[in-house]
Amino acid sequence: RVYKMDNFSLAELSGRTIFNEKLIKNGSSGITFTESKFDKVDVFWEKYDTKYVGEIKYRDNYPSSGLCVVSEGAVFEKTKYDELMKYKDLSGLTPYYIMIFNNNEMYLWDVGEMNEIEWKIENRYPKTTKGSNTKKVAKVVTYLPLESGHKSKYS
């Protein structure tokens, strides 16, 4: 039986694969990915007695040097923030938002250290980034400057 992966699943798999390789290279352990592409977070890992939870976004259609990213920042949805903070508050995990771009750069933000976040309601984003539906929906988002994240290279 052959399964055809949609663009959303392919992007999810690519992002997870890239981040998994990065975690292995930096000596992390206990790397566990959530099972469904619809889970609210993507990955758990440990390093130096610290436990982490992460949400990964793989942006294969644009680089970190893209005009929208450089001028506005990386889009971060409040629903993702809320879910990551639940893990911090309930389990003491260090929450990270990870955005992987197509120019071999990724940025990681420690969500637990974010203060005074300015949330905006935007009506310009599709329901899912890789979905075939082009209908725009209202999303509560903030924009994370690349300078406030930890930059990392991958190959």
PDB file of C-alpha atoms in Angstrom:
ATOM      1  CA  ARG A   1       0.000   0.000   0.000  1.00  0.00           C
ATOM      2  CA  VAL A   2       1.378   3.386  -0.997  1.00  0.00           C
ATOM      3  CA  TYR A   3       0.656   6.500   1.034  1.00  0.00           C
ATOM      4  CA  LYS A   4       0.839   9.882  -0.617  1.00  0.00           C
ATOM      5  CA  MET A   5       2.111  12.617   1.665  1.00  0.00           C
ATOM      6  CA  ASP A   6       0.532  16.043   1.376  1.00  0.00           C
ATOM      7  CA  ASN A   7       2.664  19.201   1.438  1.00  0.00           C
ATOM      8  CA  PHE A   8       1.890  19.776   5.117  1.00  0.00           C
ATOM      9  CA  SER A   9       3.157  16.286   6.041  1.00  0.00           C
ATOM     10  CA  LEU A  10       6.268  16.678   3.880  1.00  0.00           C
ATOM     11  CA  ALA A  11       7.144  20.019   5.497  1.00  0.00           C
ATOM     12  CA  GLU A  12       6.521  18.557   8.962  1.00  0.00           C
ATOM     13  CA  LEU A  13       8.758  15.565   8.229  1.00  0.00           C
ATOM     14  CA  SER A  14      11.502  17.765   6.752  1.00  0.00           C
ATOM     15  CA  GLY A  15      11.520  20.108   9.740  1.00  0.00           C
ATOM     16  CA  ARG A  16      11.591  17.239  12.208  1.00  0.00           C
ATOM     17  CA  THR A  17      14.396  15.490  10.312  1.00  0.00           C
ATOM     18  CA  ILE A  18      16.575  18.623  10.194  1.00  0.00           C
ATOM     19  CA  PHE A  19      16.005  19.395  13.880  1.00  0.00           C
ATOM     20  CA  ASN A  20      16.605  15.769  14.920  1.00  0.00           C
ATOM     21  CA  GLU A  21      19.995  15.795  13.144  1.00  0.00           C
ATOM     22  CA  LYS A  22      20.872  19.077  14.885  1.00  0.00           C
ATOM     23  CA  LEU A  23      19.916  17.691  18.318  1.00  0.00           C
ATOM     24  CA  ILE A  24      21.980  14.536  17.772  1.00  0.00           C
ATOM     25  CA  LYS A  25      25.007  16.590  16.668  1.00  0.00           C
ATOM     26  CA  ASN A  26      24.836  18.818  19.765  1.00  0.00           C
ATOM     27  CA  GLY A  27      24.683  15.866  22.168  1.00  0.00           C
ATOM     28  CA  SER A  28      21.025  16.014  23.173  1.00  0.00           C
ATOM     29  CA  SER A  29      19.320  12.875  24.431  1.00  0.00           C
ATOM     30  CA  GLY A  30      15.819  11.579  25.020  1.00  0.00           C
ATOM     31  CA  ILE A  31      14.696  12.988  21.674  1.00  0.00           C
ATOM     32  CA  THR A  32      11.021  12.161  21.199  1.00  0.00           C
ATOM     33  CA  PHE A  33       8.755  13.475  18.468  1.00  0.00           C
ATOM     34  CA  THR A  34       4.984  13.620  18.853  1.00  0.00           C
ATOM     35  CA  GLU A  35       3.070  11.140  16.712  1.00  0.00           C
ATOM     36  CA  SER A  36       0.581  13.238  14.803  1.00  0.00           C
ATOM     37  CA  LYS A  37       1.199  16.195  12.531  1.00  0.00           C
ATOM     38  CA  PHE A  38      -1.739  17.780  14.364  1.00  0.00           C
ATOM     39  CA  ASP A  39      -0.157  17.585  17.838  1.00  0.00           C
ATOM     40  CA  LYS A  40       0.194  20.983  19.468  1.00  0.00           C
ATOM     41  CA  VAL A  41       3.964  20.593  19.965  1.00  0.00           C
ATOM     42  CA  ASP A  42       6.519  18.619  17.947  1.00  0.00           C
ATOM     43  CA  VAL A  43       9.463  17.472  20.036  1.00  0.00           C
ATOM     44  CA  PHE A  44      10.853  16.793  23.517  1.00  0.00           C
ATOM     45  CA  TRP A  45      14.561  16.481  24.332  1.00  0.00           C
ATOM     46  CA  GLU A  46      17.148  16.754  27.106  1.00  0.00           C
ATOM     47  CA  LYS A  47      20.585  18.268  27.452  1.00  0.00           C
ATOM     48  CA  TYR A  48      22.651  18.908  30.601  1.00  0.00           C
ATOM     49  CA  ASP A  49      19.802  17.870  32.934  1.00  0.00           C
ATOM     50  CA  THR A  50      17.415  20.367  31.302  1.00  0.00           C
ATOM     51  CA  LYS A  51      14.257  19.099  29.629  1.00  0.00           C
ATOM     52  CA  TYR A  52      12.865  20.932  26.609  1.00  0.00           C
ATOM     53  CA  VAL A  53       9.710  21.041  24.519  1.00  0.00           C
ATOM     54  CA  GLY A  54       9.621  22.530  21.034  1.00  0.00           C
ATOM     55  CA  GLU A  55       7.363  23.594  18.221  1.00  0.00           C
ATOM     56  CA  ILE A  56       9.027  23.388  14.797  1.00  0.00           C
ATOM     57  CA  LYS A  57       8.072  25.386  11.718  1.00  0.00           C
ATOM     58  CA  TYR A  58       9.829  24.503   8.471  1.00  0.00           C
ATOM     59  CA  ARG A  59       9.715  27.267   5.882  1.00  0.00           C
ATOM     60  CA  ASP A  60      10.914  25.626   2.685  1.00  0.00           C
ATOM     61  CA  ASN A  61       9.465  28.433   0.577  1.00  0.00           C
ATOM     62  CA  TYR A  62      11.602  31.273   1.920  1.00  0.00           C
ATOM     63  CA  PRO A  63      14.986  32.098   3.459  1.00  0.00           C
ATOM     64  CA  SER A  64      15.719  33.865   6.744  1.00  0.00           C
ATOM     65  CA  SER A  65      16.953  36.742   4.575  1.00  0.00           C
ATOM     66  CA  GLY A  66      13.513  37.127   2.944  1.00  0.00           C
ATOM     67  CA  LEU A  67      12.052  40.622   3.045  1.00  0.00           C
ATOM     68  CA  CYS A  68       8.999  39.700   5.145  1.00  0.00           C
ATOM     69  CA  VAL A  69      11.134  37.943   7.765  1.00  0.00           C
ATOM     70  CA  VAL A  70      13.808  40.641   7.922  1.00  0.00           C
ATOM     71  CA  SER A  71      11.323  43.531   8.073  1.00  0.00           C
ATOM     72  CA  GLU A  72       8.621  42.010  10.321  1.00  0.00           C
ATOM     73  CA  GLY A  73      10.144  38.953  12.011  1.00  0.00           C
ATOM     74  CA  ALA A  74       9.118  35.310  12.210  1.00  0.00           C
ATOM     75  CA  VAL A  75       5.386  34.753  12.661  1.00  0.00           C
ATOM     76  CA  PHE A  76       4.506  33.101  15.994  1.00  0.00           C
ATOM     77  CA  GLU A  77       0.905  32.157  16.738  1.00  0.00           C
ATOM     78  CA  LYS A  78      -0.528  32.721  20.202  1.00  0.00           C
ATOM     79  CA  THR A  79      -2.003  29.209  20.216  1.00  0.00           C
ATOM     80  CA  LYS A  80       1.549  27.827  19.882  1.00  0.00           C
ATOM     81  CA  TYR A  81       2.802  30.149  22.623  1.00  0.00           C
ATOM     82  CA  ASP A  82      -0.006  29.098  24.967  1.00  0.00           C
ATOM     83  CA  GLU A  83       0.635  25.401  24.396  1.00  0.00           C
ATOM     84  CA  LEU A  84       4.401  25.710  24.944  1.00  0.00           C
ATOM     85  CA  MET A  85       3.837  27.726  28.124  1.00  0.00           C
ATOM     86  CA  LYS A  86       1.472  25.021  29.438  1.00  0.00           C
ATOM     87  CA  TYR A  87       4.378  22.567  29.311  1.00  0.00           C
ATOM     88  CA  LYS A  88       6.583  25.072  31.127  1.00  0.00           C
ATOM     89  CA  ASP A  89       4.000  25.819  33.814  1.00  0.00           C
ATOM     90  CA  LEU A  90       2.774  22.246  34.371  1.00  0.00           C
ATOM     91  CA  SER A  91       5.953  20.201  33.791  1.00  0.00           C
ATOM     92  CA  GLY A  92       8.838  22.651  34.140  1.00  0.00           C
ATOM     93  CA  LEU A  93      10.016  22.066  30.574  1.00  0.00           C
ATOM     94  CA  THR A  94      11.951  24.820  28.799  1.00  0.00           C
ATOM     95  CA  PRO A  95       9.797  25.811  25.805  1.00  0.00           C
ATOM     96  CA  TYR A  96      11.346  26.626  22.419  1.00  0.00           C
ATOM     97  CA  TYR A  97       9.926  27.854  19.142  1.00  0.00           C
ATOM     98  CA  ILE A  98      12.070  26.683  16.234  1.00  0.00           C
ATOM     99  CA  MET A  99      11.850  28.128  12.738  1.00  0.00           C
ATOM    100  CA  ILE A 100      13.837  26.426   9.990  1.00  0.00           C
ATOM    101  CA  PHE A 101      14.411  28.310   6.734  1.00  0.00           C
ATOM    102  CA  ASN A 102      15.427  27.060   3.285  1.00  0.00           C
ATOM    103  CA  ASN A 103      18.854  28.774   3.369  1.00  0.00           C
ATOM    104  CA  ASN A 104      20.345  26.323   5.903  1.00  0.00           C
ATOM    105  CA  GLU A 105      19.554  28.572   8.875  1.00  0.00           C
ATOM    106  CA  MET A 106      17.293  27.961  11.820  1.00  0.00           C
ATOM    107  CA  TYR A 107      16.367  30.238  14.688  1.00  0.00           C
ATOM    108  CA  LEU A 108      15.377  29.133  18.172  1.00  0.00           C
ATOM    109  CA  TRP A 109      13.547  31.314  20.667  1.00  0.00           C
ATOM    110  CA  ASP A 110      13.233  30.512  24.380  1.00  0.00           C
ATOM    111  CA  VAL A 111       9.512  31.132  24.770  1.00  0.00           C
ATOM    112  CA  GLY A 112       9.762  31.144  28.569  1.00  0.00           C
ATOM    113  CA  GLU A 113      11.944  34.253  28.453  1.00  0.00           C
ATOM    114  CA  MET A 114       9.602  36.303  26.282  1.00  0.00           C
ATOM    115  CA  ASN A 115       8.229  39.381  28.032  1.00  0.00           C
ATOM    116  CA  GLU A 116       5.659  41.974  27.045  1.00  0.00           C
ATOM    117  CA  ILE A 117       4.554  40.250  23.874  1.00  0.00           C
ATOM    118  CA  GLU A 118       2.523  42.407  21.513  1.00  0.00           C
ATOM    119  CA  TRP A 119      -0.193  40.195  19.999  1.00  0.00           C
ATOM    120  CA  LYS A 120      -2.062  41.245  16.868  1.00  0.00           C
ATOM    121  CA  ILE A 121      -5.094  39.814  15.102  1.00  0.00           C
ATOM    122  CA  GLU A 122      -4.127  39.248  11.480  1.00  0.00           C
ATOM    123  CA  ASN A 123      -6.428  38.172   8.661  1.00  0.00           C
ATOM    124  CA  ARG A 124      -3.737  37.563   6.067  1.00  0.00           C
ATOM    125  CA  TYR A 125      -2.640  34.015   6.804  1.00  0.00           C
ATOM    126  CA  PRO A 126      -4.011  30.751   5.414  1.00  0.00           C
ATOM    127  CA  LYS A 127      -5.459  28.253   7.895  1.00  0.00           C
ATOM    128  CA  THR A 128      -2.357  26.075   7.441  1.00  0.00           C
ATOM    129  CA  THR A 129       0.887  27.069   5.789  1.00  0.00           C
ATOM    130  CA  LYS A 130       0.981  24.044   3.524  1.00  0.00           C
ATOM    131  CA  GLY A 131      -2.720  23.501   3.092  1.00  0.00           C
ATOM    132  CA  SER A 132      -4.340  23.605  -0.310  1.00  0.00           C
ATOM    133  CA  ASN A 133      -7.000  25.953   1.043  1.00  0.00           C
ATOM    134  CA  THR A 134      -6.143  29.549   0.173  1.00  0.00           C
ATOM    135  CA  LYS A 135      -8.893  30.981   2.392  1.00  0.00           C
ATOM    136  CA  LYS A 136      -7.505  33.448   4.931  1.00  0.00           C
ATOM    137  CA  VAL A 137      -8.453  33.125   8.594  1.00  0.00           C
ATOM    138  CA  ALA A 138      -7.983  35.401  11.596  1.00  0.00           C
ATOM    139  CA  LYS A 139      -4.984  34.429  13.717  1.00  0.00           C
ATOM    140  CA  VAL A 140      -3.547  36.032  16.823  1.00  0.00           C
ATOM    141  CA  VAL A 141       0.185  36.387  16.174  1.00  0.00           C
ATOM    142  CA  THR A 142       3.322  38.220  17.138  1.00  0.00           C
ATOM    143  CA  TYR A 143       6.475  38.743  15.104  1.00  0.00           C
ATOM    144  CA  LEU A 144       9.773  37.530  16.525  1.00  0.00           C
ATOM    145  CA  PRO A 145      12.846  39.482  15.419  1.00  0.00           C
ATOM    146  CA  LEU A 146      15.619  37.184  14.230  1.00  0.00           C
ATOM    147  CA  GLU A 147      18.054  39.054  16.501  1.00  0.00           C
ATOM    148  CA  SER A 148      16.137  37.863  19.569  1.00  0.00           C
ATOM    149  CA  GLY A 149      16.522  34.209  18.572  1.00  0.00           C
ATOM    150  CA  HIS A 150      19.518  31.902  18.639  1.00  0.00           C
ATOM    151  CA  LYS A 151      20.798  31.424  15.078  1.00  0.00           C
ATOM    152  CA  SER A 152      22.050  28.011  14.062  1.00  0.00           C
ATOM    153  CA  LYS A 153      23.227  26.521  10.761  1.00  0.00           C
ATOM    154  CA  TYR A 154      22.285  23.122   9.382  1.00  0.00           C
ATOM    155  CA  SER A 155      23.254  21.197   6.278  1.00  0.00           C
TER     156      SER A 155
END
